[in-house]
Structures are given as C-alpha cells and as structure tokens.
Amino acid sequence: MKLPEKLFARRHEITADYLKELDKHLDDIVCGRATEMLEVRDFADIIHVHAVHLSNTIKAATGHSPCYFFEKRLMEISKSMLENTNMAISEIARTLTYDPSNFTKFFKHFAGQTPKQYREEYIMSLANKEMIAI
C-alpha cells in the first residue's frame, strides 16, 4: 500500500523540524544560553506533536530514533571541542551538561576511546602531518 504524498511530506517536515530544533538547542548548550539538556518529549512539545508520534515518525522517515541523532550530534560537538579548544575535558563535560565521569563513559561508548585518548591521538596526527610537510 502506497502512502499518500501528504503523509509522506509531513513525516519529513516533522523530522526536519526536530533536527532544526536539536541543532538550535545544542548550540544554546555550547554557548551557555541553556544549561539543561532537553528530552524527546521537550522537542515534541516545541514542534507541537506527541512524543510517541515524534519518535515513530522520525524512525519511519530515517530508520533511526531521535536519540540516534541527538547522540551523533553530541559526539560531533564533543570531538570538535576536543580538537579545537584547550578546554579541560571536565570543562567540556560540564559545558555539555555531563558529569565528567559520565561524559567519559558516553564518549568511550560511541568513539571506542576516552576523550583524553581521542585528543592525544588527534594531536599526534597533527604532529605527524607537520613532520611529513617538512
């Protein structure tokens, strides 16, 4: 059975709205304009849909849950902060509303290494690139 085009379009509109609000919220977190992470139900309220409908719609449109995009974006931000700032890892954790030990567990779960290991490996890769360029 083919989905009506209107339903298909709405599914993608809801997904796009969620991703836009997610990026906005995470930018607010990084810049200090927000100090608490929103949850799926909070994003659902923002875009005026039920949380279950939001989750089911995103899953149907993308094959992934809303949490997947949340965690993926958090990892991108975490890696960028580790690569581009001299902030202590504990400060990065607090900026992203994590307790430092929970941040390390979160990061290791998704990256396969601790934030410290990631930063050290990144610094070494830069040093190796500089050595090759000389």
mmCIF file of N, CA and C in Angstrom:
data_model
loop_
_atom_site.group_PDB
_atom_site.id
_atom_site.type_symbol
_atom_site.label_atom_id
_atom_site.label_comp_id
_atom_site.label_asym_id
_atom_site.label_seq_id
_atom_site.Cartn_x
_atom_site.Cartn_y
_atom_site.Cartn_z
ATOM 1 N N MET A 1 0.839 -1.187 0.000
ATOM 2 C CA MET A 1 0.000 0.000 0.000
ATOM 3 C C MET A 1 0.883 1.248 0.000
ATOM 4 N N LYS A 2 0.624 2.130 -0.909
ATOM 5 C CA LYS A 2 1.412 3.348 -1.047
ATOM 6 C C LYS A 2 0.884 4.419 -0.088
ATOM 7 N N LEU A 3 1.832 5.111 0.577
ATOM 8 C CA LEU A 3 1.456 6.203 1.478
ATOM 9 C C LEU A 3 1.007 7.412 0.669
ATOM 10 N N PRO A 4 -0.028 8.103 1.151
ATOM 11 C CA PRO A 4 -0.409 9.352 0.480
ATOM 12 C C PRO A 4 0.749 10.348 0.534
ATOM 13 N N GLU A 5 0.933 11.096 -0.534
ATOM 14 C CA GLU A 5 2.046 12.049 -0.630
ATOM 15 C C GLU A 5 2.036 13.057 0.518
ATOM 16 N N LYS A 6 0.865 13.483 0.944
ATOM 17 C CA LYS A 6 0.747 14.461 2.030
ATOM 18 C C LYS A 6 1.317 13.894 3.333
ATOM 19 N N LEU A 7 1.026 12.634 3.618
ATOM 20 C CA LEU A 7 1.530 11.979 4.825
ATOM 21 C C LEU A 7 3.048 11.831 4.745
ATOM 22 N N PHE A 8 3.545 11.472 3.588
ATOM 23 C CA PHE A 8 4.978 11.324 3.379
ATOM 24 C C PHE A 8 5.688 12.661 3.596
ATOM 25 N N ALA A 9 5.119 13.741 3.071
ATOM 26 C CA ALA A 9 5.708 15.068 3.215
ATOM 27 C C ALA A 9 5.698 15.501 4.678
ATOM 28 N N ARG A 10 4.630 15.232 5.388
ATOM 29 C CA ARG A 10 4.531 15.626 6.801
ATOM 30 C C ARG A 10 5.574 14.891 7.636
ATOM 31 N N ARG A 11 5.813 13.640 7.329
ATOM 32 C CA ARG A 11 6.807 12.850 8.041
ATOM 33 C C ARG A 11 8.181 13.522 7.951
ATOM 34 N N HIS A 12 8.526 13.968 6.763
ATOM 35 C CA HIS A 12 9.822 14.613 6.564
ATOM 36 C C HIS A 12 9.851 16.020 7.156
ATOM 37 N N GLU A 13 8.715 16.683 7.179
ATOM 38 C CA GLU A 13 8.635 18.007 7.804
ATOM 39 C C GLU A 13 8.878 17.902 9.310
ATOM 40 N N ILE A 14 8.265 16.923 9.955
ATOM 41 C CA ILE A 14 8.451 16.712 11.395
ATOM 42 C C ILE A 14 9.911 16.377 11.686
ATOM 43 N N THR A 15 10.506 15.517 10.873
ATOM 44 C CA THR A 15 11.915 15.148 11.058
ATOM 45 C C THR A 15 12.812 16.372 10.899
ATOM 46 N N ALA A 16 12.570 17.168 9.875
ATOM 47 C CA ALA A 16 13.370 18.377 9.651
ATOM 48 C C ALA A 16 13.206 19.363 10.806
ATOM 49 N N ASP A 17 11.985 19.505 11.308
ATOM 50 C CA ASP A 17 11.741 20.401 12.450
ATOM 51 C C ASP A 17 12.497 19.929 13.681
ATOM 52 N N TYR A 18 12.483 18.622 13.921
ATOM 53 C CA TYR A 18 13.215 18.076 15.070
ATOM 54 C C TYR A 18 14.711 18.352 14.942
ATOM 55 N N LEU A 19 15.272 18.066 13.778
ATOM 56 C CA LEU A 19 16.706 18.258 13.587
ATOM 57 C C LEU A 19 17.095 19.730 13.711
ATOM 58 N N LYS A 20 16.244 20.618 13.227
ATOM 59 C CA LYS A 20 16.498 22.056 13.350
ATOM 60 C C LYS A 20 16.482 22.474 14.821
ATOM 61 N N GLU A 21 15.487 22.022 15.568
ATOM 62 C CA GLU A 21 15.388 22.373 16.990
ATOM 63 C C GLU A 21 16.525 21.735 17.792
ATOM 64 N N LEU A 22 16.934 20.530 17.415
ATOM 65 C CA LEU A 22 18.050 19.863 18.075
ATOM 66 C C LEU A 22 19.329 20.679 17.894
ATOM 67 N N ASP A 23 19.610 21.079 16.673
ATOM 68 C CA ASP A 23 20.810 21.889 16.418
ATOM 69 C C ASP A 23 20.756 23.208 17.182
ATOM 70 N N LYS A 24 19.598 23.831 17.194
ATOM 71 C CA LYS A 24 19.437 25.099 17.909
ATOM 72 C C LYS A 24 19.695 24.902 19.404
ATOM 73 N N HIS A 25 19.119 23.850 19.966
ATOM 74 C CA HIS A 25 19.288 23.583 21.396
ATOM 75 C C HIS A 25 20.750 23.282 21.744
ATOM 76 N N LEU A 26 21.395 22.449 20.956
ATOM 77 C CA LEU A 26 22.792 22.106 21.245
ATOM 78 C C LEU A 26 23.694 23.321 21.080
ATOM 79 N N ASP A 27 23.378 24.195 20.147
ATOM 80 C CA ASP A 27 24.121 25.444 20.026
ATOM 81 C C ASP A 27 23.920 26.297 21.285
ATOM 82 N N ASP A 28 22.693 26.331 21.789
ATOM 83 C CA ASP A 28 22.410 27.058 23.033
ATOM 84 C C ASP A 28 23.197 26.473 24.203
ATOM 85 N N ILE A 29 23.317 25.161 24.259
ATOM 86 C CA ILE A 29 24.083 24.497 25.326
ATOM 87 C C ILE A 29 25.550 24.903 25.238
ATOM 88 N N VAL A 30 26.137 24.791 24.062
ATOM 89 C CA VAL A 30 27.562 25.088 23.877
ATOM 90 C C VAL A 30 27.854 26.559 24.187
ATOM 91 N N CYS A 31 26.945 27.440 23.818
ATOM 92 C CA CYS A 31 27.156 28.882 24.036
ATOM 93 C C CYS A 31 26.756 29.336 25.434
ATOM 94 N N GLY A 32 26.200 28.431 26.236
ATOM 95 C CA GLY A 32 25.825 28.784 27.598
ATOM 96 C C GLY A 32 24.462 29.438 27.735
ATOM 97 N N ARG A 33 23.683 29.482 26.665
ATOM 98 C CA ARG A 33 22.337 30.063 26.747
ATOM 99 C C ARG A 33 21.336 29.101 27.365
ATOM 100 N N ALA A 34 21.704 27.823 27.436
ATOM 101 C CA ALA A 34 20.880 26.794 28.082
ATOM 102 C C ALA A 34 21.805 25.949 28.950
ATOM 103 N N THR A 35 21.292 25.492 30.065
ATOM 104 C CA THR A 35 22.124 24.720 30.993
ATOM 105 C C THR A 35 21.591 23.316 31.258
ATOM 106 N N GLU A 36 20.460 22.979 30.664
ATOM 107 C CA GLU A 36 19.889 21.641 30.831
ATOM 108 C C GLU A 36 19.529 21.067 29.471
ATOM 109 N N MET A 37 19.852 19.789 29.306
ATOM 110 C CA MET A 37 19.522 19.110 28.055
ATOM 111 C C MET A 37 18.016 18.871 27.975
ATOM 112 N N LEU A 38 17.488 19.107 26.795
ATOM 113 C CA LEU A 38 16.092 18.780 26.543
ATOM 114 C C LEU A 38 15.970 17.293 26.253
ATOM 115 N N GLU A 39 14.777 16.770 26.449
ATOM 116 C CA GLU A 39 14.490 15.374 26.140
ATOM 117 C C GLU A 39 13.554 15.316 24.941
ATOM 118 N N VAL A 40 13.313 14.129 24.426
ATOM 119 C CA VAL A 40 12.466 13.959 23.250
ATOM 120 C C VAL A 40 11.100 14.594 23.484
ATOM 121 N N ARG A 41 10.545 14.422 24.663
ATOM 122 C CA ARG A 41 9.222 14.992 24.923
ATOM 123 C C ARG A 41 9.252 16.521 24.870
ATOM 124 N N ASP A 42 10.386 17.120 25.248
ATOM 125 C CA ASP A 42 10.526 18.576 25.174
ATOM 126 C C ASP A 42 10.549 19.042 23.721
ATOM 127 N N PHE A 43 11.270 18.313 22.871
ATOM 128 C CA PHE A 43 11.294 18.653 21.447
ATOM 129 C C PHE A 43 9.920 18.453 20.824
ATOM 130 N N ALA A 44 9.221 17.409 21.256
ATOM 131 C CA ALA A 44 7.864 17.166 20.757
ATOM 132 C C ALA A 44 6.958 18.339 21.116
ATOM 133 N N ASP A 45 7.067 18.831 22.338
ATOM 134 C CA ASP A 45 6.268 19.991 22.745
ATOM 135 C C ASP A 45 6.597 21.207 21.883
ATOM 136 N N ILE A 46 7.874 21.416 21.614
ATOM 137 C CA ILE A 46 8.307 22.576 20.820
ATOM 138 C C ILE A 46 7.701 22.542 19.421
ATOM 139 N N ILE A 47 7.658 21.350 18.827
ATOM 140 C CA ILE A 47 7.127 21.264 17.459
ATOM 141 C C ILE A 47 5.662 20.809 17.429
ATOM 142 N N HIS A 48 5.040 20.774 18.607
ATOM 143 C CA HIS A 48 3.599 20.559 18.744
ATOM 144 C C HIS A 48 3.112 19.212 18.225
ATOM 145 N N VAL A 49 3.827 18.161 18.619
ATOM 146 C CA VAL A 49 3.377 16.800 18.345
ATOM 147 C C VAL A 49 3.567 15.984 19.623
ATOM 148 N N HIS A 50 2.951 14.839 19.676
ATOM 149 C CA HIS A 50 3.118 13.941 20.818
ATOM 150 C C HIS A 50 4.486 13.270 20.725
ATOM 151 N N ALA A 51 5.104 13.011 21.856
ATOM 152 C CA ALA A 51 6.451 12.424 21.890
ATOM 153 C C ALA A 51 6.511 11.073 21.175
ATOM 154 N N VAL A 52 5.508 10.245 21.366
ATOM 155 C CA VAL A 52 5.493 8.933 20.703
ATOM 156 C C VAL A 52 5.373 9.117 19.190
ATOM 157 N N HIS A 53 4.540 10.063 18.789
ATOM 158 C CA HIS A 53 4.383 10.339 17.349
ATOM 159 C C HIS A 53 5.699 10.853 16.771
ATOM 160 N N LEU A 54 6.380 11.730 17.505
ATOM 161 C CA LEU A 54 7.673 12.243 17.052
ATOM 162 C C LEU A 54 8.660 11.095 16.862
ATOM 163 N N SER A 55 8.775 10.250 17.867
ATOM 164 C CA SER A 55 9.711 9.119 17.786
ATOM 165 C C SER A 55 9.372 8.186 16.634
ATOM 166 N N ASN A 56 8.115 7.818 16.527
ATOM 167 C CA ASN A 56 7.699 6.904 15.460
ATOM 168 C C ASN A 56 7.893 7.516 14.074
ATOM 169 N N THR A 57 7.610 8.803 13.947
ATOM 170 C CA THR A 57 7.735 9.481 12.660
ATOM 171 C C THR A 57 9.187 9.566 12.226
ATOM 172 N N ILE A 58 10.070 9.948 13.148
ATOM 173 C CA ILE A 58 11.496 10.045 12.810
ATOM 174 C C ILE A 58 12.045 8.675 12.451
ATOM 175 N N LYS A 59 11.647 7.664 13.198
ATOM 176 C CA LYS A 59 12.103 6.302 12.920
ATOM 177 C C LYS A 59 11.631 5.846 11.536
ATOM 178 N N ALA A 60 10.381 6.166 11.207
ATOM 179 C CA ALA A 60 9.845 5.773 9.902
ATOM 180 C C ALA A 60 10.522 6.529 8.763
ATOM 181 N N ALA A 61 10.838 7.795 8.993
ATOM 182 C CA ALA A 61 11.432 8.623 7.931
ATOM 183 C C ALA A 61 12.907 8.341 7.718
ATOM 184 N N THR A 62 13.622 7.986 8.784
ATOM 185 C CA THR A 62 15.081 7.880 8.686
ATOM 186 C C THR A 62 15.641 6.498 8.987
ATOM 187 N N GLY A 63 14.854 5.684 9.665
ATOM 188 C CA GLY A 63 15.364 4.385 10.098
ATOM 189 C C GLY A 63 16.093 4.470 11.433
ATOM 190 N N HIS A 64 16.157 5.671 12.019
ATOM 191 C CA HIS A 64 16.844 5.877 13.295
ATOM 192 C C HIS A 64 15.923 6.587 14.276
ATOM 193 N N SER A 65 16.180 6.349 15.549
ATOM 194 C CA SER A 65 15.404 7.010 16.603
ATOM 195 C C SER A 65 15.896 8.438 16.797
ATOM 196 N N PRO A 66 15.113 9.297 17.439
ATOM 197 C CA PRO A 66 15.576 10.657 17.742
ATOM 198 C C PRO A 66 16.872 10.655 18.559
ATOM 199 N N CYS A 67 17.019 9.688 19.451
ATOM 200 C CA CYS A 67 18.227 9.605 20.284
ATOM 201 C C CYS A 67 19.473 9.403 19.437
ATOM 202 N N TYR A 68 19.361 8.675 18.358
ATOM 203 C CA TYR A 68 20.496 8.457 17.470
ATOM 204 C C TYR A 68 21.052 9.795 16.991
ATOM 205 N N PHE A 69 20.173 10.680 16.541
ATOM 206 C CA PHE A 69 20.608 11.980 16.030
ATOM 207 C C PHE A 69 21.154 12.853 17.151
ATOM 208 N N PHE A 70 20.533 12.759 18.317
ATOM 209 C CA PHE A 70 20.985 13.515 19.488
ATOM 210 C C PHE A 70 22.405 13.097 19.860
ATOM 211 N N GLU A 71 22.616 11.801 19.988
ATOM 212 C CA GLU A 71 23.930 11.279 20.369
ATOM 213 C C GLU A 71 24.970 11.542 19.288
ATOM 214 N N LYS A 72 24.598 11.399 18.029
ATOM 215 C CA LYS A 72 25.522 11.651 16.925
ATOM 216 C C LYS A 72 25.974 13.105 16.936
ATOM 217 N N ARG A 73 25.038 14.014 17.114
ATOM 218 C CA ARG A 73 25.374 15.442 17.133
ATOM 219 C C ARG A 73 26.228 15.779 18.348
ATOM 220 N N LEU A 74 25.908 15.189 19.511
ATOM 221 C CA LEU A 74 26.724 15.417 20.710
ATOM 222 C C LEU A 74 28.157 14.935 20.501
ATOM 223 N N MET A 75 28.321 13.817 19.832
ATOM 224 C CA MET A 75 29.666 13.317 19.556
ATOM 225 C C MET A 75 30.411 14.249 18.606
ATOM 226 N N GLU A 76 29.740 14.763 17.598
ATOM 227 C CA GLU A 76 30.384 15.704 16.682
ATOM 228 C C GLU A 76 30.859 16.946 17.438
ATOM 229 N N ILE A 77 30.009 17.460 18.313
ATOM 230 C CA ILE A 77 30.349 18.648 19.098
ATOM 231 C C ILE A 77 31.488 18.326 20.056
ATOM 232 N N SER A 78 31.413 17.184 20.719
ATOM 233 C CA SER A 78 32.460 16.774 21.663
ATOM 234 C C SER A 78 33.811 16.673 20.968
ATOM 235 N N LYS A 79 33.838 16.018 19.834
ATOM 236 C CA LYS A 79 35.088 15.863 19.087
ATOM 237 C C LYS A 79 35.622 17.215 18.640
ATOM 238 N N SER A 80 34.756 18.065 18.168
ATOM 239 C CA SER A 80 35.174 19.391 17.747
ATOM 240 C C SER A 80 35.766 20.181 18.909
ATOM 241 N N MET A 81 35.143 20.103 20.062
ATOM 242 C CA MET A 81 35.663 20.812 21.237
ATOM 243 C C MET A 81 37.006 20.239 21.679
ATOM 244 N N LEU A 82 37.160 18.936 21.591
ATOM 245 C CA LEU A 82 38.437 18.313 21.949
ATOM 246 C C LEU A 82 39.532 18.696 20.959
ATOM 247 N N GLU A 83 39.183 18.847 19.700
ATOM 248 C CA GLU A 83 40.160 19.164 18.667
ATOM 249 C C GLU A 83 40.507 20.654 18.610
ATOM 250 N N ASN A 84 39.527 21.503 18.866
ATOM 251 C CA ASN A 84 39.694 22.927 18.574
ATOM 252 C C ASN A 84 39.783 23.846 19.782
ATOM 253 N N THR A 85 39.760 23.280 20.978
ATOM 254 C CA THR A 85 39.898 24.118 22.162
ATOM 255 C C THR A 85 40.925 23.497 23.096
ATOM 256 N N ASN A 86 41.407 24.306 24.009
ATOM 257 C CA ASN A 86 42.298 23.807 25.060
ATOM 258 C C ASN A 86 41.529 23.579 26.353
ATOM 259 N N MET A 87 40.209 23.581 26.257
ATOM 260 C CA MET A 87 39.389 23.373 27.456
ATOM 261 C C MET A 87 39.711 22.018 28.068
ATOM 262 N N ALA A 88 39.719 21.990 29.390
ATOM 263 C CA ALA A 88 39.880 20.715 30.083
ATOM 264 C C ALA A 88 38.691 19.820 29.731
ATOM 265 N N ILE A 89 38.936 18.540 29.711
ATOM 266 C CA ILE A 89 37.866 17.589 29.394
ATOM 267 C C ILE A 89 36.721 17.724 30.381
ATOM 268 N N SER A 90 37.033 17.951 31.631
ATOM 269 C CA SER A 90 35.976 18.125 32.641
ATOM 270 C C SER A 90 35.130 19.359 32.335
ATOM 271 N N GLU A 91 35.751 20.393 31.805
ATOM 272 C CA GLU A 91 35.009 21.617 31.446
ATOM 273 C C GLU A 91 34.136 21.381 30.220
ATOM 274 N N ILE A 92 34.651 20.630 29.259
ATOM 275 C CA ILE A 92 33.838 20.259 28.098
ATOM 276 C C ILE A 92 32.629 19.462 28.571
ATOM 277 N N ALA A 93 32.864 18.530 29.476
ATOM 278 C CA ALA A 93 31.774 17.719 30.023
ATOM 279 C C ALA A 93 30.712 18.607 30.662
ATOM 280 N N ARG A 94 31.141 19.525 31.503
ATOM 281 C CA ARG A 94 30.184 20.406 32.183
ATOM 282 C C ARG A 94 29.453 21.310 31.187
ATOM 283 N N THR A 95 30.162 21.784 30.184
ATOM 284 C CA THR A 95 29.526 22.606 29.156
ATOM 285 C C THR A 95 28.404 21.838 28.483
ATOM 286 N N LEU A 96 28.631 20.550 28.256
ATOM 287 C CA LEU A 96 27.631 19.700 27.607
ATOM 288 C C LEU A 96 26.668 19.061 28.606
ATOM 289 N N THR A 97 26.637 19.579 29.806
ATOM 290 C CA THR A 97 25.739 19.180 30.912
ATOM 291 C C THR A 97 25.992 17.768 31.439
ATOM 292 N N TYR A 98 27.203 17.293 31.310
ATOM 293 C CA TYR A 98 27.569 15.973 31.820
ATOM 294 C C TYR A 98 28.411 16.098 33.070
ATOM 295 N N ASP A 99 28.308 15.111 33.923
ATOM 296 C CA ASP A 99 29.293 14.888 34.965
ATOM 297 C C ASP A 99 30.520 14.350 34.218
ATOM 298 N N PRO A 100 31.749 14.783 34.580
ATOM 299 C CA PRO A 100 32.925 14.338 33.816
ATOM 300 C C PRO A 100 33.055 12.823 33.644
ATOM 301 N N SER A 101 32.763 12.048 34.690
ATOM 302 C CA SER A 101 32.908 10.591 34.530
ATOM 303 C C SER A 101 31.840 10.027 33.593
ATOM 304 N N ASN A 102 30.633 10.582 33.632
ATOM 305 C CA ASN A 102 29.592 10.120 32.717
ATOM 306 C C ASN A 102 29.893 10.536 31.281
ATOM 307 N N PHE A 103 30.507 11.708 31.126
ATOM 308 C CA PHE A 103 30.907 12.149 29.786
ATOM 309 C C PHE A 103 31.936 11.179 29.208
ATOM 310 N N THR A 104 32.900 10.787 30.019
ATOM 311 C CA THR A 104 33.925 9.844 29.564
ATOM 312 C C THR A 104 33.285 8.522 29.158
ATOM 313 N N LYS A 105 32.326 8.039 29.940
ATOM 314 C CA LYS A 105 31.630 6.789 29.595
ATOM 315 C C LYS A 105 30.845 6.946 28.299
ATOM 316 N N PHE A 106 30.106 8.053 28.175
ATOM 317 C CA PHE A 106 29.345 8.332 26.955
ATOM 318 C C PHE A 106 30.277 8.365 25.740
ATOM 319 N N PHE A 107 31.354 9.125 25.856
ATOM 320 C CA PHE A 107 32.287 9.289 24.743
ATOM 321 C C PHE A 107 32.921 7.958 24.360
ATOM 322 N N LYS A 108 33.359 7.215 25.350
ATOM 323 C CA LYS A 108 34.018 5.935 25.075
ATOM 324 C C LYS A 108 33.052 4.947 24.419
ATOM 325 N N HIS A 109 31.802 4.981 24.843
ATOM 326 C CA HIS A 109 30.798 4.087 24.268
ATOM 327 C C HIS A 109 30.658 4.324 22.763
ATOM 328 N N PHE A 110 30.665 5.591 22.352
ATOM 329 C CA PHE A 110 30.440 5.908 20.943
ATOM 330 C C PHE A 110 31.715 6.026 20.127
ATOM 331 N N ALA A 111 32.826 6.417 20.744
ATOM 332 C CA ALA A 111 34.073 6.609 19.996
ATOM 333 C C ALA A 111 35.040 5.438 20.156
ATOM 334 N N GLY A 112 34.818 4.597 21.144
ATOM 335 C CA GLY A 112 35.714 3.469 21.354
ATOM 336 C C GLY A 112 36.985 3.840 22.092
ATOM 337 N N GLN A 113 37.084 5.070 22.532
ATOM 338 C CA GLN A 113 38.231 5.534 23.313
ATOM 339 C C GLN A 113 37.777 6.690 24.191
ATOM 340 N N THR A 114 38.553 6.994 25.190
ATOM 341 C CA THR A 114 38.198 8.079 26.107
ATOM 342 C C THR A 114 38.445 9.428 25.423
ATOM 343 N N PRO A 115 37.854 10.493 25.951
ATOM 344 C CA PRO A 115 38.132 11.819 25.391
ATOM 345 C C PRO A 115 39.618 12.165 25.425
ATOM 346 N N LYS A 116 40.305 11.779 26.483
ATOM 347 C CA LYS A 116 41.741 12.047 26.587
ATOM 348 C C LYS A 116 42.496 11.319 25.481
ATOM 349 N N GLN A 117 42.180 10.048 25.268
ATOM 350 C CA GLN A 117 42.831 9.279 24.211
ATOM 351 C C GLN A 117 42.538 9.890 22.838
ATOM 352 N N TYR A 118 41.296 10.317 22.651
ATOM 353 C CA TYR A 118 40.905 10.925 21.375
ATOM 354 C C TYR A 118 41.721 12.194 21.120
ATOM 355 N N ARG A 119 41.807 13.063 22.132
ATOM 356 C CA ARG A 119 42.549 14.316 21.984
ATOM 357 C C ARG A 119 44.022 14.043 21.710
ATOM 358 N N GLU A 120 44.615 13.109 22.465
ATOM 359 C CA GLU A 120 46.029 12.779 22.265
ATOM 360 C C GLU A 120 46.278 12.234 20.864
ATOM 361 N N GLU A 121 45.396 11.367 20.397
ATOM 362 C CA GLU A 121 45.533 10.804 19.052
ATOM 363 C C GLU A 121 45.395 11.907 17.999
ATOM 364 N N TYR A 122 44.491 12.827 18.218
ATOM 365 C CA TYR A 122 44.306 13.938 17.282
ATOM 366 C C TYR A 122 45.555 14.811 17.235
ATOM 367 N N ILE A 123 46.107 15.135 18.387
ATOM 368 C CA ILE A 123 47.321 15.958 18.458
ATOM 369 C C ILE A 123 48.483 15.248 17.761
ATOM 370 N N MET A 124 48.603 13.945 17.989
ATOM 371 C CA MET A 124 49.666 13.170 17.327
ATOM 372 C C MET A 124 49.483 13.172 15.809
ATOM 373 N N SER A 125 48.248 13.072 15.343
ATOM 374 C CA SER A 125 48.019 13.078 13.894
ATOM 375 C C SER A 125 48.405 14.427 13.292
ATOM 376 N N LEU A 126 48.156 15.519 14.025
ATOM 377 C CA LEU A 126 48.583 16.836 13.551
ATOM 378 C C LEU A 126 50.104 16.930 13.499
ATOM 379 N N ALA A 127 50.754 16.418 14.528
ATOM 380 C CA ALA A 127 52.218 16.444 14.566
ATOM 381 C C ALA A 127 52.797 15.634 13.420
ATOM 382 N N ASN A 128 52.205 14.483 13.151
ATOM 383 C CA ASN A 128 52.674 13.649 12.032
ATOM 384 C C ASN A 128 52.497 14.351 10.688
ATOM 385 N N LYS A 129 51.390 15.071 10.528
ATOM 386 C CA LYS A 129 51.158 15.807 9.286
ATOM 387 C C LYS A 129 52.196 16.906 9.119
ATOM 388 N N GLU A 130 52.558 17.566 10.211
ATOM 389 C CA GLU A 130 53.568 18.621 10.162
ATOM 390 C C GLU A 130 54.938 18.037 9.818
ATOM 391 N N MET A 131 55.234 16.872 10.368
ATOM 392 C CA MET A 131 56.524 16.225 10.091
ATOM 393 C C MET A 131 56.614 15.848 8.611
ATOM 394 N N ILE A 132 55.519 15.361 8.057
ATOM 395 C CA ILE A 132 55.500 14.968 6.652
ATOM 396 C C ILE A 132 55.658 16.195 5.767
ATOM 397 N N ALA A 133 55.056 17.324 6.169
ATOM 398 C CA ALA A 133 55.119 18.543 5.373
ATOM 399 C C ALA A 133 56.507 19.155 5.354
ATOM 400 N N ILE A 134 57.308 18.852 6.366
ATOM 401 C CA ILE A 134 58.665 19.430 6.449
ATOM 402 C C ILE A 134 59.583 18.677 5.584
#
